[in-house]
Amino acid sequence: MNHRGGLVVWAIILIPVMLAAQIPGYGTEIESRIDAMVAQMTLDEKIGQLQQYAGGESAEHREMAAAGRVGSFLNVRGAESTNALQKLAVENSRLGIPLMFGLDVIHGYKTLFPIPLAEAASWNPELVERAAAVAAREARACGIHWTFAPMVDIARDPRWGRIAEGSGEDPYLGATLAAARVHGFQGMDLSAPDRIAACVKHYVAYGAAEGGRDYNTTEVSERTLRDVYLPPFAAAVRAGAATLMSAFNDLNGIPASANPFTLTDILRHEWGFKGFVVSDWNSIGELLNHGIAADSAEAAWRALSAGIEMDMEGRIYKNALPGLVERGLVSTAAIDEAVRRILRIKILLGLFENPYTDPDLEKQMLRTPENLAIARQMARESIVLLKNDKNILPLSRSARVAVIGPLADRQQDLLGTWACEGEAGDVITLLQGIRSAAVKPDLVLHARGCDVLGSDRSGFKEAIQLAKRSDVVIAVVGESADLSGEASSRADLALPGVQEQLVQEVAATGKPLVVVLLAGRPLTIPWIAEQVPAILMAWHGGVQAGSAVADVLFGDYNPSGRLPLTWPRTVGQVPLYYNHKNTGRPTNEQKWSTKYLDWPITPQYVFGFGRSYSTFAYSHLSLDKNEMGPRAMLTVSAVVKNSGRVAGDEVVQLYVRDLAGSVTRPVKELKGFKRVYLEPGESRKIEFTLGPGELGFHDAHHRHQVEPGRFKVWIGPNSAEGIEGDFCVR
Ligand code: GLC
């Protein structure tokens, strides 16, 4: 048998096994082990598995661990600390059931990557997966078994600070990256020493918070829930996600942490989810604030019966479940089912066989050159070139450069929101990166000009004088990390403080000016967008941010980032997203159409937008059929040519529109994308296939199907441009 034949045989044997290992679920051996364990457990020990506590350093925590009354700790870091607590559970408790250690490893453990929204701007699922795998390798080496990531909340409102943590506004891009991160964290075997369990959050529609205010009410129709907010979760579950986390928000009157429709009907009955759900921090206890539970007992009853297995730091289950069982309001079968789901993940993680972490691993796995190289590449590919008039970029390495602005030489902020175990000292700032790339570093000078916040302009003079003595000015402005992320919603999306005024005064010197934005969200910059010739969005780019920005500024990397969101001109336009409905009065800038009197209805930059140092031309759109049945597949292709002078990546995007349906349909929907690297003058035919998965939607009865009718299709560089075709579904 030749090598190939042997491979085929092994593939036939191994793939089903590996898939079973990847997807938390049945395997008779695992289920038998669970049966035997549950049969031995007391009610107290069972309820103990449903508890997660933060910290683990108190005497009470240690006592509970030693008594087998803790399922998991979060925020315990390092092999030494986790091993000490694990020893109590494994060697002191009656049954020796190991603990799971969870942590918010959202965009890196020690090697911090760009924030997830920035990673989404790379439109590179393979690289996103590699970044998650690095995070898993570093975290598991430090005793962490479980990350509270990926955060996959669709966000159409940048006032919401947590837009930074997700993949933006689009369900297709969001679903693709959700699956990539689950694969990166979990691999094919959760028990491997470099993998961790994923926890897809926040289930569900947390990003639809009214007013963009974190934790606020969400009202989302079932169809919008199914076509916009659920797809990334469904993709993550299909990818084998071990756990989910329920959200804080009131969802259509039933809080997401006590919602049987989403947690049981959809997640378990429709999707067949076999893992477990952990609440968000005391989100079960918050059911009292929501006014959906009169007391802790009712909160516990509602959450457990809806489908929450583990109570994060709320102590609601700990205090209320024994009484509920005693009163017959919660069955032991319900408790057993919750315990089984948790034990299943602990078994898949290999914790019974290997409960401890080798303390030497930390030194081997953290900040390796390979990890840093991946962080630099991710930061490079996340940078979006928004404008480059007169090709002011790339810069000459021997230029006299004035680097101005409060964020130019700040390390902590580049770690972004959820800095985990990242250390500010590891961060290469933009000033450091630019100096390292310059031929004459001593010609790269810096003036802060102002702070991120506040009205103090006393530093303007120094900045302006420095600008006048330079060949080019790079203004590094934006948000500090603490203006982004959880509990950091902003009602005004302008540059904070007097940063815009600093840019305006520096611009008035007439020197060539580049603005580099560092933020966790799009900022409203109408004046800068109009007046400044070159603009980069570099987000909060992680430990390698400064090197990556310098790579782009000096042309060592041709920028390829594309916006994963719609960028508003003013906050009054929000929510603003590309896959909107047409309405009965589509905007035509005439009076009686949907628009504003005082601002355009168009965004500053459209979804999928990003420039390059090269240019790309699209031609030869081709469909292999113009008419098809509802179950058929359609192949659509176009030729993309690098019509510029430098090589680079183009993100080729495919959009469709269902012109008439049984319900109103978006004017455009992303249904495919491919990154392609092209040398100058090189052309490539890029193909996509469209079928029920892409053309279907939830109709008036919430059935997912493809309806007959006419469709348009575009292949292009973003959601506003492209070559167009059409086809018909019979
Ligand atoms: C926080 C966040 C959640 C995080 C959890 C644990 O409140 O909402 O995303 O995973 O608590 O830190």
JSON list of C-alpha atoms in Angstrom, two decimals, residues 359-437:
[
{"chain": "A", "resi": 359, "resn": "PRO", "atom": "CA", "xyz": [5.74, 24.93, 36.80]},
{"chain": "A", "resi": 360, "resn": "ASP", "atom": "CA", "xyz": [8.66, 24.81, 34.36]},
{"chain": "A", "resi": 361, "resn": "LEU", "atom": "CA", "xyz": [6.34, 25.17, 31.38]},
{"chain": "A", "resi": 362, "resn": "GLU", "atom": "CA", "xyz": [5.74, 28.87, 32.06]},
{"chain": "A", "resi": 363, "resn": "LYS", "atom": "CA", "xyz": [9.35, 29.71, 31.30]},
{"chain": "A", "resi": 364, "resn": "GLN", "atom": "CA", "xyz": [9.30, 27.73, 28.06]},
{"chain": "A", "resi": 365, "resn": "MET", "atom": "CA", "xyz": [5.98, 28.86, 26.65]},
{"chain": "A", "resi": 366, "resn": "LEU", "atom": "CA", "xyz": [5.67, 32.58, 27.34]},
{"chain": "A", "resi": 367, "resn": "ARG", "atom": "CA", "xyz": [6.76, 35.37, 24.96]},
{"chain": "A", "resi": 368, "resn": "THR", "atom": "CA", "xyz": [8.59, 33.02, 22.62]},
{"chain": "A", "resi": 369, "resn": "PRO", "atom": "CA", "xyz": [9.98, 34.52, 19.38]},
{"chain": "A", "resi": 370, "resn": "GLU", "atom": "CA", "xyz": [7.33, 32.55, 17.50]},
{"chain": "A", "resi": 371, "resn": "ASN", "atom": "CA", "xyz": [4.55, 33.99, 19.67]},
{"chain": "A", "resi": 372, "resn": "LEU", "atom": "CA", "xyz": [5.86, 37.53, 19.20]},
{"chain": "A", "resi": 373, "resn": "ALA", "atom": "CA", "xyz": [6.18, 37.04, 15.45]},
{"chain": "A", "resi": 374, "resn": "ILE", "atom": "CA", "xyz": [2.55, 35.98, 15.22]},
{"chain": "A", "resi": 375, "resn": "ALA", "atom": "CA", "xyz": [1.56, 38.99, 17.35]},
{"chain": "A", "resi": 376, "resn": "ARG", "atom": "CA", "xyz": [3.45, 41.30, 15.03]},
{"chain": "A", "resi": 377, "resn": "GLN", "atom": "CA", "xyz": [1.86, 39.80, 11.92]},
{"chain": "A", "resi": 378, "resn": "MET", "atom": "CA", "xyz": [-1.59, 40.02, 13.46]},
{"chain": "A", "resi": 379, "resn": "ALA", "atom": "CA", "xyz": [-0.99, 43.66, 14.40]},
{"chain": "A", "resi": 380, "resn": "ARG", "atom": "CA", "xyz": [0.22, 44.40, 10.87]},
{"chain": "A", "resi": 381, "resn": "GLU", "atom": "CA", "xyz": [-2.81, 42.80, 9.24]},
{"chain": "A", "resi": 382, "resn": "SER", "atom": "CA", "xyz": [-5.22, 44.53, 11.60]},
{"chain": "A", "resi": 383, "resn": "ILE", "atom": "CA", "xyz": [-4.12, 48.04, 10.62]},
{"chain": "A", "resi": 384, "resn": "VAL", "atom": "CA", "xyz": [-6.58, 49.77, 8.29]},
{"chain": "A", "resi": 385, "resn": "LEU", "atom": "CA", "xyz": [-5.30, 52.46, 5.94]},
{"chain": "A", "resi": 386, "resn": "LEU", "atom": "CA", "xyz": [-8.25, 54.86, 5.80]},
{"chain": "A", "resi": 387, "resn": "LYS", "atom": "CA", "xyz": [-6.67, 57.56, 3.63]},
{"chain": "A", "resi": 388, "resn": "ASN", "atom": "CA", "xyz": [-3.43, 58.16, 1.77]},
{"chain": "A", "resi": 389, "resn": "ASP", "atom": "CA", "xyz": [-3.81, 61.22, -0.42]},
{"chain": "A", "resi": 390, "resn": "LYS", "atom": "CA", "xyz": [-0.85, 62.20, -2.54]},
{"chain": "A", "resi": 391, "resn": "ASN", "atom": "CA", "xyz": [0.74, 58.90, -1.46]},
{"chain": "A", "resi": 392, "resn": "ILE", "atom": "CA", "xyz": [2.26, 60.59, 1.54]},
{"chain": "A", "resi": 393, "resn": "LEU", "atom": "CA", "xyz": [2.78, 57.03, 2.81]},
{"chain": "A", "resi": 394, "resn": "PRO", "atom": "CA", "xyz": [5.03, 55.09, 2.96]},
{"chain": "A", "resi": 395, "resn": "LEU", "atom": "CA", "xyz": [7.51, 57.48, 4.58]},
{"chain": "A", "resi": 396, "resn": "SER", "atom": "CA", "xyz": [11.21, 57.84, 3.91]},
{"chain": "A", "resi": 397, "resn": "ARG", "atom": "CA", "xyz": [13.32, 56.20, 6.61]},
{"chain": "A", "resi": 398, "resn": "SER", "atom": "CA", "xyz": [15.71, 59.13, 6.72]},
{"chain": "A", "resi": 399, "resn": "ALA", "atom": "CA", "xyz": [13.02, 61.74, 7.27]},
{"chain": "A", "resi": 400, "resn": "ARG", "atom": "CA", "xyz": [12.99, 64.06, 10.25]},
{"chain": "A", "resi": 401, "resn": "VAL", "atom": "CA", "xyz": [9.84, 62.79, 11.95]},
{"chain": "A", "resi": 402, "resn": "ALA", "atom": "CA", "xyz": [7.84, 64.53, 14.66]},
{"chain": "A", "resi": 403, "resn": "VAL", "atom": "CA", "xyz": [5.83, 61.98, 16.61]},
{"chain": "A", "resi": 404, "resn": "ILE", "atom": "CA", "xyz": [3.15, 63.90, 18.44]},
{"chain": "A", "resi": 405, "resn": "GLY", "atom": "CA", "xyz": [0.28, 62.97, 20.71]},
{"chain": "A", "resi": 406, "resn": "PRO", "atom": "CA", "xyz": [-0.49, 61.49, 24.12]},
{"chain": "A", "resi": 407, "resn": "LEU", "atom": "CA", "xyz": [-0.58, 57.86, 22.95]},
{"chain": "A", "resi": 408, "resn": "ALA", "atom": "CA", "xyz": [2.65, 57.84, 20.97]},
{"chain": "A", "resi": 409, "resn": "ASP", "atom": "CA", "xyz": [4.80, 56.52, 23.77]},
{"chain": "A", "resi": 410, "resn": "ARG", "atom": "CA", "xyz": [2.31, 54.85, 26.12]},
{"chain": "A", "resi": 411, "resn": "GLN", "atom": "CA", "xyz": [2.65, 51.13, 26.71]},
{"chain": "A", "resi": 412, "resn": "GLN", "atom": "CA", "xyz": [-0.27, 50.06, 28.91]},
{"chain": "A", "resi": 413, "resn": "ASP", "atom": "CA", "xyz": [-2.97, 51.34, 26.54]},
{"chain": "A", "resi": 414, "resn": "LEU", "atom": "CA", "xyz": [-1.70, 49.23, 23.67]},
{"chain": "A", "resi": 415, "resn": "LEU", "atom": "CA", "xyz": [-2.53, 46.10, 25.68]},
{"chain": "A", "resi": 416, "resn": "GLY", "atom": "CA", "xyz": [-6.15, 47.12, 25.16]},
{"chain": "A", "resi": 417, "resn": "THR", "atom": "CA", "xyz": [-9.15, 46.02, 27.13]},
{"chain": "A", "resi": 418, "resn": "TRP", "atom": "CA", "xyz": [-8.70, 42.62, 28.87]},
{"chain": "A", "resi": 419, "resn": "ALA", "atom": "CA", "xyz": [-4.93, 42.84, 29.21]},
{"chain": "A", "resi": 420, "resn": "CYS", "atom": "CA", "xyz": [-4.94, 39.49, 31.06]},
{"chain": "A", "resi": 421, "resn": "GLU", "atom": "CA", "xyz": [-1.33, 38.72, 32.14]},
{"chain": "A", "resi": 422, "resn": "GLY", "atom": "CA", "xyz": [0.13, 41.11, 29.62]},
{"chain": "A", "resi": 423, "resn": "GLU", "atom": "CA", "xyz": [2.83, 43.41, 30.92]},
{"chain": "A", "resi": 424, "resn": "ALA", "atom": "CA", "xyz": [3.13, 47.03, 29.84]},
{"chain": "A", "resi": 425, "resn": "GLY", "atom": "CA", "xyz": [6.90, 46.67, 29.80]},
{"chain": "A", "resi": 426, "resn": "ASP", "atom": "CA", "xyz": [6.58, 44.16, 26.97]},
{"chain": "A", "resi": 427, "resn": "VAL", "atom": "CA", "xyz": [4.85, 46.66, 24.68]},
{"chain": "A", "resi": 428, "resn": "ILE", "atom": "CA", "xyz": [6.72, 48.32, 21.83]},
{"chain": "A", "resi": 429, "resn": "THR", "atom": "CA", "xyz": [5.24, 51.80, 21.62]},
{"chain": "A", "resi": 430, "resn": "LEU", "atom": "CA", "xyz": [4.71, 53.62, 18.35]},
{"chain": "A", "resi": 431, "resn": "LEU", "atom": "CA", "xyz": [7.57, 55.99, 19.13]},
{"chain": "A", "resi": 432, "resn": "GLN", "atom": "CA", "xyz": [9.88, 53.04, 19.82]},
{"chain": "A", "resi": 433, "resn": "GLY", "atom": "CA", "xyz": [8.74, 51.25, 16.68]},
{"chain": "A", "resi": 434, "resn": "ILE", "atom": "CA", "xyz": [9.24, 54.29, 14.49]},
{"chain": "A", "resi": 435, "resn": "ARG", "atom": "CA", "xyz": [12.69, 55.00, 15.94]},
{"chain": "A", "resi": 436, "resn": "SER", "atom": "CA", "xyz": [13.74, 51.38, 15.43]},
{"chain": "A", "resi": 437, "resn": "ALA", "atom": "CA", "xyz": [12.71, 51.55, 11.78]}
]
